[in-house]
Amino acid sequence: MTSREDGRAVDQLRPVTITRHWLDHAQGSCLIEFGRTKVLCAASATEGVPRWRKGSGLGWVTAEYAMLPQATHDRSARESVKGRIGGRTHEISRLVGRSLRAAIDYTALGENTITIDCDVLQADGGTRTAAITGAYVALADAVSHLRENGLLAGEPLVESVAAVSVGIIDGTAMLDLPYVEDVRAETDMNVVMTGSGSFVEIQGTAEGAPFDRAELDTLLGLAEKGCADLTNLQQQALAS
Amino acid sequence: MTSREDGRAVDQLRPVTITRHWLDHAQGSCLIEFGRTKVLCAASATEGVPRWRKGSGLGWVTAEYAMLPQATHDRSARESVKGRIGGRTHEISRLVGRSLRAAIDYTALGENTITIDCDVLQADGGTRTAAITGAYVALADAVSHLRENGLLAGEPLVESVAAVSVGIIDGTAMLDLPYVEDVRAETDMNVVMTGSGSFVEIQGTAEGAPFDRAELDTLLGLAEKGCADLTNLQQQALAS
Amino acid sequence: MTSREDGRAVDQLRPVTITRHWLDHAQGSCLIEFGRTKVLCAASATEGVPRWRKGSGLGWVTAEYAMLPQATHDRSARESVKGRIGGRTHEISRLVGRSLRAAIDYTALGENTITIDCDVLQADGGTRTAAITGAYVALADAVSHLRENGLLAGEPLVESVAAVSVGIIDGTAMLDLPYVEDVRAETDMNVVMTGSGSFVEIQGTAEGAPFDRAELDTLLGLAEKGCADLTNLQQQALAS
Amino acid sequence: MTSREDGRAVDQLRPVTITRHWLDHAQGSCLIEFGRTKVLCAASATEGVPRWRKGSGLGWVTAEYAMLPQATHDRSARESVKGRIGGRTHEISRLVGRSLRAAIDYTALGENTITIDCDVLQADGGTRTAAITGAYVALADAVSHLRENGLLAGEPLVESVAAVSVGIIDGTAMLDLPYVEDVRAETDMNVVMTGSGSFVEIQGTAEGAPFDRAELDTLLGLAEKGCADLTNLQQQALAS
Amino acid sequence: MTSREDGRAVDQLRPVTITRHWLDHAQGSCLIEFGRTKVLCAASATEGVPRWRKGSGLGWVTAEYAMLPQATHDRSARESVKGRIGGRTHEISRLVGRSLRAAIDYTALGENTITIDCDVLQADGGTRTAAITGAYVALADAVSHLRENGLLAGEPLVESVAAVSVGIIDGTAMLDLPYVEDVRAETDMNVVMTGSGSFVEIQGTAEGAPFDRAELDTLLGLAEKGCADLTNLQQQALAS
Amino acid sequence: MTSREDGRAVDQLRPVTITRHWLDHAQGSCLIEFGRTKVLCAASATEGVPRWRKGSGLGWVTAEYAMLPQATHDRSARESVKGRIGGRTHEISRLVGRSLRAAIDYTALGENTITIDCDVLQADGGTRTAAITGAYVALADAVSHLRENGLLAGEPLVESVAAVSVGIIDGTAMLDLPYVEDVRAETDMNVVMTGSGSFVEIQGTAEGAPFDRAELDTLLGLAEKGCADLTNLQQQALAS
């Protein structure tokens, strides 16, 4: 039997904390922690939309993900210093944006733009799933800000969105992998789901050996459980 | 009932052609066509590996995907002129590389590097899946080149790899979407599989509405059929 | 006496093929081959002109030249990956643009823009001259497209344009150099001419020894012959 | 009489907190707050020095300063996305590096490199002075880490370093300006001092009106007081 | 006693020459020499202001500083070739701009922009102070040009501005350091002053040992003397 | 009859001055003026060659051309600020390098590198031909420096090189075009020749109407005369 280094059950999340209003300027923000992974999520709401969307009556939501140089075990070089954004950063920024857009009705948002920044202050696996889960909380607060200022055309938040990683390690499927498990995983999958239990995004990769339909089903089951738990934590944070 | 503009059955591929040895210099190459989508795949094999891998006895496989400006319906700007690679290009290059690496045993490859270039000459949906499917053929020829020159430590090609897109349009799951279907899809999924029927990569995105487990299962079934058909076509091309 | 590796006479072109309509989206396109050199030429015609030319009543023609990484014998790095366009690419893009503009009456073109892309799929010497020669065919088709759509103010194609390389190898002047000859040439010259036999551009470089007026005269004579042959091939392609 | 919006005396710092060990991976780190300004300071210590310093027996200390996009009142664009570092960022990174190097004896440090990152999570004036003050604490911890691992050639920490801003607003000199005061200041000065009361760096700028020697003397007096207070807070933090 | 290699007194400037109207196109220009340091200063005056200032009725002054590759003892790489501007260049450009803006009344300038370029043709210490001193002369001529063309709303030149370096070498404070002194300086300070004797900018750095108030006072006294001498030379140049 | 605005005969150069040793650090340098065109040419000689040439026993000569922002009538943006080198700059840098390399015997140069910088301080037509002509003088002085230091394997200067522009204006061929003529030229040609009267480079462009062999012959005749005159001026400068 595979036992986890931190003693968790295979279907158990790491301790998750969501600290809302961590920043003063952004219209919505939180510091989300999945174990030692810490992501600062901030959402700024501004009137108006990008040029290509003007006059459509529709809003826009976009996201940027990045990692501080000292977030990783060995310091990594700044992308601003390198003068270019790496493929991984691009890929995750796009994933976060797509995921959050699934929560939004653009017509109800009206011609407002919400920009979400997810900055990883410390990385210990699952940074993109923590980012999406925290970003939803920041997004909800930014939408509230627009609502309180009478800037909405309706109720744009049609769903909540949460995300979690799952993987297969030594043949066992597990939920919410920290770095030490992630590097050993044969298969690694990130799943984004709505609060009502539908899939928004599935990204599964055979890092080691290819996987079959049965393994895929087990992973999806774990992800459904994890996303449901995260949805509860989001609701608690937003209710407080 | 949804009927397809081009008259195909929902589980039917577009006409696929694979023209091997399309280039003279690369150790392996083919022009692959999925309907009107045309991708030039080339694999160059060189002795030696990147610095971080030297002395490991292991080989390396990497890939770059790009699109010619006139490949799309409306001309798109060159990334070389813009001075930076876009997120989509980065994302697909990484996907192609990961997928092909699933076909390779690095120990048997020895300290050789195979670089795969997938350049989209014309785009009509499914460019990344055509790229992966064609890249495998180019890779196999580049491996043969190394074998014929006595540069291999064993037999590095442990699997074949093929990829196909599936999606849900007006509630119906369909295989191998051309551009006109792709833009209308509620859910869009790219699936990479081995010739023996295991999954290498699953990337599913709810462009419109989130999808449930039953829809996911239908999509995976279509993808399995499509990848099996493509595997046959790869074998025929490599046998000719 | 110097004999050529491929058995050609000193004033003989390599086999040239021009395959029109190679692409579906561009308004004009062809794949042009000078021996093993393959260049994909595409011309897109769009209404409107760049900002600095608006309201002038004049059209605009511009060109971009590039080389796929596997076009050369040893794979070369992508300029998009390097993040900057090299001097050679810049220089040839400018040459192609200037050459094609000599074929056009801007007033008759009206405020339309034609963008020409010349992408070298395989390089074996003479890529810039093949690019110009093929680009003219794509340009002519793009102009026809504008004419058929009633977008022209007159007949903008005032001339045809073709280009060829000439050089001196072991003291002998030769026409249309493939790579093996090009690297040995003491003098290398690219000549762009109109269909009516005037010069548009002459770029002669003493790679090895400086050249005198007599050598220059011989080279120009060969170029006149080669351009006349290419003009015939262009006319045949456009007539088919 | 000018009274400050937050009720402070003209020679009084904002509430300052220094939370050590805020990160797990970096050898030294703290979150420093000057009122609402929050800067995450991290110092990583690695064996070896940059190539140009190898074999000298001397160590190296370098610093990078950056600001998260949502740190400012209105979100600012990421420098990684813009593809270049702005002048202000460059200038402050250089200032932080020079200031910290004044604390270090390179011979005693031996051929080790300490890289300091100061990332502004929230900006409300004085970010560069908070960065320097916090960076010293992170540096001291990174040096301790090297000492505990037996990697030092001596005691490299020869001094402590702290920094504070001073300015003239409506003719009155004041210590530690928040954003609302900073934008109104006629003269703005950043002063870096050692714990023993000498000057490391003085950067004074007449934003509005030029200043005379008497005003300069008053500003320097305030800065001496502020740096002494910060030195005490650093010692308390490092003693805890 | 410390004696200077070039025999100057500690409070003596190097020979300074200002050659006005060195360029034909710029509205103001001069070649300024501080000993062997040669800086070409040019000011171009154009109607209109940057977008963010339009309609304000206020003018704008901006500056760029750069160094030719062969200006330094060992040739340095071009920043255009490197594709990015270094921190030092950014820092000095900003300093020159801020310094010159202290000379200008924006309301009187009206919506005109003056762009100042300071290009170091040869560097021997003090390039930034020579740049500021020469830039003022070019600025004054560009203002005259606007005045003569009736484009001013008043008299924008409210002050003259000059700059000089001072430093401590072997414990002795000295004025206007050439390169051989600059590299040996324990403390290095650049001081920008108005013609009427107030401070615009003070940038002091302890390169070697921190400095105390007494040393600071001595340095400021030398700088006052040097700037007064430079102000005289500027007036002579502008009077000629 | 076409008369020239500055009263010159059609085969007459503008006043040319060559001021040697304009810089102190570079091993060779001159300020060359063709009328109002001013180019600062500098050649630095260093031991060693680029990595790809090491161990060959051969030297290397390379060149960079650039223009100061205020060199042109309307100020142009700095390429360092834009973050990329333009096509024209690339093209001319390559031309200058090729031209100067024609003067050099690499074996005699030995493993030394000469880097030539041509910076246009003021532009009034003919900047690239002035650059080449001045660069030869700087190169000759840099070679002398190597010779005097015993670093040469032989006599590397096998030829002198000079360049001039010619063009057709209103049907008349003219030598050495200033800006006002250059913009009106139907055909514009730059010719680089050796001191012994052979051609190194010919770049002719039909800006307006294509040109015929007779016109080409006239232009070449003018260029031969102009280059011969410039060769004399180079010899005088180097003899002084």
Short mmCIF file of C-alpha atoms in Angstrom, two decimals, chain B residues 3-239:
data_model
loop_
_atom_site.label_atom_id
_atom_site.label_comp_id
_atom_site.label_asym_id
_atom_site.label_seq_id
_atom_site.Cartn_x
_atom_site.Cartn_y
_atom_site.Cartn_z
CA SER B 3 -25.80 16.55 -40.19
CA ARG B 4 -22.24 17.62 -40.99
CA GLU B 5 -21.60 20.18 -43.70
CA ASP B 6 -19.18 17.84 -45.45
CA GLY B 7 -21.52 14.84 -45.20
CA ARG B 8 -19.30 12.79 -42.87
CA ALA B 9 -20.62 10.41 -40.21
CA VAL B 10 -20.04 11.70 -36.68
CA ASP B 11 -17.31 9.10 -36.11
CA GLN B 12 -15.60 9.55 -39.45
CA LEU B 13 -12.22 11.22 -40.07
CA ARG B 14 -11.71 13.69 -42.90
CA PRO B 15 -9.63 12.30 -45.80
CA VAL B 16 -6.11 11.92 -44.39
CA THR B 17 -3.00 11.77 -46.54
CA ILE B 18 0.57 11.34 -45.37
CA THR B 19 3.31 12.10 -47.91
CA ARG B 20 6.63 10.86 -46.56
CA HIS B 21 10.06 12.25 -47.46
CA TRP B 22 8.61 15.61 -48.49
CA LEU B 23 11.91 17.30 -47.63
CA ASP B 24 15.43 16.35 -48.65
CA HIS B 25 17.51 17.57 -45.71
CA ALA B 26 15.60 16.46 -42.59
CA GLN B 27 16.23 12.88 -41.46
CA GLY B 28 12.47 12.31 -41.38
CA SER B 29 9.64 14.36 -42.86
CA CYS B 30 6.10 14.20 -44.14
CA LEU B 31 3.33 16.46 -45.35
CA ILE B 32 0.19 15.39 -43.50
CA GLU B 33 -3.27 16.54 -44.56
CA PHE B 34 -6.48 16.24 -42.52
CA GLY B 35 -8.92 17.52 -45.15
CA ARG B 36 -7.72 21.02 -46.00
CA THR B 37 -5.41 21.21 -42.98
CA LYS B 38 -1.81 20.80 -44.18
CA VAL B 39 1.10 20.40 -41.76
CA LEU B 40 4.72 19.93 -42.78
CA CYS B 41 6.39 17.72 -40.15
CA ALA B 42 10.15 17.32 -40.07
CA ALA B 43 12.45 15.55 -37.67
CA SER B 44 16.17 16.21 -37.50
CA ALA B 45 18.40 13.80 -35.64
CA THR B 46 21.71 15.03 -34.29
CA GLU B 47 24.33 13.42 -32.13
CA GLY B 48 24.59 14.88 -28.64
CA VAL B 49 22.08 16.23 -26.16
CA PRO B 50 21.47 19.60 -24.49
CA ARG B 51 24.00 20.60 -21.85
CA TRP B 52 21.77 19.75 -18.86
CA ARG B 53 21.50 16.15 -20.09
CA LYS B 54 25.13 15.46 -21.03
CA GLY B 55 26.68 12.37 -19.58
CA SER B 56 23.32 10.87 -18.62
CA GLY B 57 23.37 8.33 -21.44
CA LEU B 58 19.82 9.46 -22.25
CA GLY B 59 18.50 10.99 -25.46
CA TRP B 60 16.15 13.93 -25.94
CA VAL B 61 13.15 14.74 -28.12
CA THR B 62 11.76 18.24 -28.48
CA ALA B 63 9.21 19.89 -30.76
CA GLU B 64 8.26 23.27 -32.17
CA TYR B 65 4.90 24.09 -33.70
CA ALA B 66 4.22 27.21 -35.74
CA MET B 67 1.80 28.54 -38.31
CA LEU B 68 2.61 30.37 -41.53
CA PRO B 69 0.91 33.77 -41.71
CA GLN B 70 -1.20 32.84 -44.72
CA ALA B 71 -2.29 29.51 -43.22
CA THR B 72 -5.36 31.07 -41.68
CA HIS B 73 -8.37 32.50 -43.46
CA ASP B 74 -7.32 36.04 -42.62
CA ARG B 75 -3.55 36.50 -42.66
CA SER B 76 -2.07 36.54 -39.15
CA ALA B 77 1.08 38.43 -38.12
CA ARG B 78 4.38 36.53 -37.93
CA GLU B 79 5.61 35.79 -34.42
CA SER B 80 9.16 36.56 -35.56
CA VAL B 81 8.01 40.05 -36.55
CA LYS B 82 6.13 40.53 -33.30
CA GLY B 83 9.30 39.47 -31.50
CA ARG B 84 7.55 37.02 -29.22
CA ILE B 85 5.86 33.66 -29.36
CA GLY B 86 2.21 33.67 -28.44
CA GLY B 87 0.64 31.57 -25.72
CA ARG B 88 -1.18 29.28 -28.15
CA THR B 89 2.03 28.46 -30.02
CA HIS B 90 3.89 27.79 -26.79
CA GLU B 91 1.10 25.58 -25.53
CA ILE B 92 0.90 23.46 -28.68
CA SER B 93 4.68 23.13 -29.02
CA ARG B 94 4.78 21.76 -25.50
CA LEU B 95 1.89 19.39 -26.21
CA VAL B 96 3.55 18.01 -29.35
CA GLY B 97 6.83 17.50 -27.51
CA ARG B 98 5.24 15.72 -24.53
CA SER B 99 3.18 13.51 -26.85
CA LEU B 100 6.13 12.38 -28.95
CA ARG B 101 8.29 11.76 -25.90
CA ALA B 102 5.72 9.13 -24.85
CA ALA B 103 6.81 7.11 -27.89
CA ILE B 104 10.47 7.06 -26.95
CA ASP B 105 12.74 5.09 -24.64
CA TYR B 106 15.51 7.59 -23.85
CA THR B 107 17.99 4.93 -22.82
CA ALA B 108 17.68 3.15 -26.14
CA LEU B 109 17.91 6.48 -27.98
CA GLY B 110 21.29 7.13 -26.37
CA GLU B 111 22.75 10.62 -26.31
CA ASN B 112 21.06 11.76 -29.52
CA THR B 113 18.58 14.60 -29.95
CA ILE B 114 15.61 14.58 -32.28
CA THR B 115 14.06 17.98 -33.00
CA ILE B 116 10.62 17.95 -34.55
CA ASP B 117 9.21 20.92 -36.44
CA CYS B 118 5.51 21.08 -37.25
CA ASP B 119 4.76 24.00 -39.53
CA VAL B 120 1.13 24.55 -40.44
CA LEU B 121 1.00 25.52 -44.12
CA GLN B 122 -2.80 25.66 -44.15
CA ALA B 123 -5.19 25.59 -41.20
CA ASP B 124 -8.71 24.20 -41.22
CA GLY B 125 -9.13 22.87 -37.68
CA GLY B 126 -7.21 20.06 -36.00
CA THR B 127 -3.77 21.47 -36.72
CA ARG B 128 -2.31 20.25 -33.44
CA THR B 129 -3.66 16.74 -33.83
CA ALA B 130 -2.50 16.52 -37.45
CA ALA B 131 0.89 17.81 -36.25
CA ILE B 132 1.24 15.06 -33.63
CA THR B 133 0.07 12.34 -36.02
CA GLY B 134 2.46 13.45 -38.76
CA ALA B 135 5.30 14.12 -36.33
CA TYR B 136 5.24 10.47 -35.29
CA VAL B 137 5.90 9.42 -38.89
CA ALA B 138 8.78 11.88 -39.20
CA LEU B 139 10.13 10.72 -35.84
CA ALA B 140 10.03 7.08 -36.92
CA ASP B 141 12.06 7.92 -40.03
CA ALA B 142 14.58 9.93 -38.03
CA VAL B 143 14.99 6.99 -35.66
CA SER B 144 15.55 4.71 -38.66
CA HIS B 145 18.23 7.09 -39.87
CA LEU B 146 20.02 6.84 -36.52
CA ARG B 147 19.63 3.05 -36.56
CA GLU B 148 21.07 2.78 -40.07
CA ASN B 149 24.04 4.83 -38.98
CA GLY B 150 24.67 2.64 -35.97
CA LEU B 151 24.05 5.47 -33.51
CA LEU B 152 21.42 3.82 -31.30
CA ALA B 153 21.90 2.03 -28.00
CA GLY B 154 18.73 -0.04 -28.53
CA GLU B 155 15.27 0.32 -30.05
CA PRO B 156 13.91 3.66 -28.85
CA LEU B 157 10.49 3.56 -30.56
CA VAL B 158 8.41 1.83 -27.90
CA GLU B 159 4.99 2.95 -29.11
CA SER B 160 3.32 4.82 -31.91
CA VAL B 161 1.38 7.99 -31.10
CA ALA B 162 -1.58 9.61 -32.87
CA ALA B 163 -4.01 12.39 -31.98
CA VAL B 164 -7.46 13.56 -32.93
CA SER B 165 -9.94 16.22 -31.93
CA VAL B 166 -13.49 15.55 -30.79
CA GLY B 167 -16.23 17.94 -29.80
CA ILE B 168 -19.88 18.49 -29.03
CA ILE B 169 -21.86 20.55 -31.50
CA ASP B 170 -25.53 21.25 -30.91
CA GLY B 171 -25.47 18.45 -28.36
CA THR B 172 -23.93 15.86 -30.70
CA ALA B 173 -20.44 14.44 -30.21
CA MET B 174 -18.34 14.43 -33.39
CA LEU B 175 -14.88 13.33 -34.50
CA ASP B 176 -12.18 15.45 -36.21
CA LEU B 177 -13.63 18.95 -36.37
CA PRO B 178 -12.85 21.27 -39.27
CA TYR B 179 -12.80 25.00 -38.58
CA VAL B 180 -16.52 25.57 -39.25
CA GLU B 181 -17.41 22.96 -36.63
CA ASP B 182 -14.68 23.92 -34.21
CA VAL B 183 -15.91 27.49 -33.76
CA ARG B 184 -19.41 26.23 -32.97
CA ALA B 185 -18.37 23.48 -30.52
CA GLU B 186 -19.65 23.71 -26.95
CA THR B 187 -16.91 21.36 -25.84
CA ASP B 188 -13.64 20.76 -27.62
CA MET B 189 -11.25 17.97 -26.74
CA ASN B 190 -7.88 16.87 -28.09
CA VAL B 191 -6.86 13.32 -27.31
CA VAL B 192 -3.44 11.77 -27.85
CA MET B 193 -3.23 7.98 -27.74
CA THR B 194 -0.70 5.24 -28.24
CA GLY B 195 -1.07 2.70 -31.00
CA SER B 196 -1.94 0.14 -28.34
CA GLY B 197 -4.90 2.18 -27.16
CA SER B 198 -3.73 3.96 -23.99
CA PHE B 199 -4.06 7.68 -23.30
CA VAL B 200 -1.06 9.98 -23.48
CA GLU B 201 -2.83 13.30 -23.16
CA ILE B 202 -6.41 14.52 -22.76
CA GLN B 203 -7.20 18.21 -23.05
CA GLY B 204 -10.88 18.96 -22.84
CA THR B 205 -12.32 22.46 -22.64
CA ALA B 206 -15.89 23.61 -22.20
CA GLU B 207 -15.92 26.48 -24.67
CA GLY B 208 -19.66 26.96 -24.26
CA ALA B 209 -21.42 24.90 -21.57
CA PRO B 210 -19.71 22.65 -19.00
CA PHE B 211 -19.97 18.95 -19.80
CA ASP B 212 -20.88 15.93 -17.68
CA ARG B 213 -19.38 12.44 -17.29
CA ALA B 214 -21.71 10.88 -19.86
CA GLU B 215 -20.71 13.40 -22.53
CA LEU B 216 -17.08 12.89 -21.61
CA ASP B 217 -17.45 9.14 -22.10
CA THR B 218 -18.99 9.57 -25.55
CA LEU B 219 -16.16 11.89 -26.59
CA LEU B 220 -13.51 9.48 -25.38
CA GLY B 221 -15.13 6.65 -27.35
CA LEU B 222 -15.02 8.71 -30.55
CA ALA B 223 -11.41 9.63 -29.90
CA GLU B 224 -10.44 5.99 -29.41
CA LYS B 225 -11.97 5.14 -32.79
CA GLY B 226 -10.28 8.09 -34.52
CA CYS B 227 -6.85 7.39 -33.08
CA ALA B 228 -7.11 3.72 -34.09
CA ASP B 229 -7.90 4.77 -37.67
CA LEU B 230 -4.97 7.19 -37.67
CA THR B 231 -2.65 4.51 -36.31
CA ASN B 232 -3.55 2.35 -39.31
CA LEU B 233 -2.80 5.19 -41.70
CA GLN B 234 0.56 5.80 -40.02
CA GLN B 235 1.46 2.12 -40.36
CA GLN B 236 0.52 2.11 -44.03
CA ALA B 237 2.60 5.23 -44.66
CA LEU B 238 5.62 3.77 -42.86
CA ALA B 239 5.24 0.43 -44.66
#
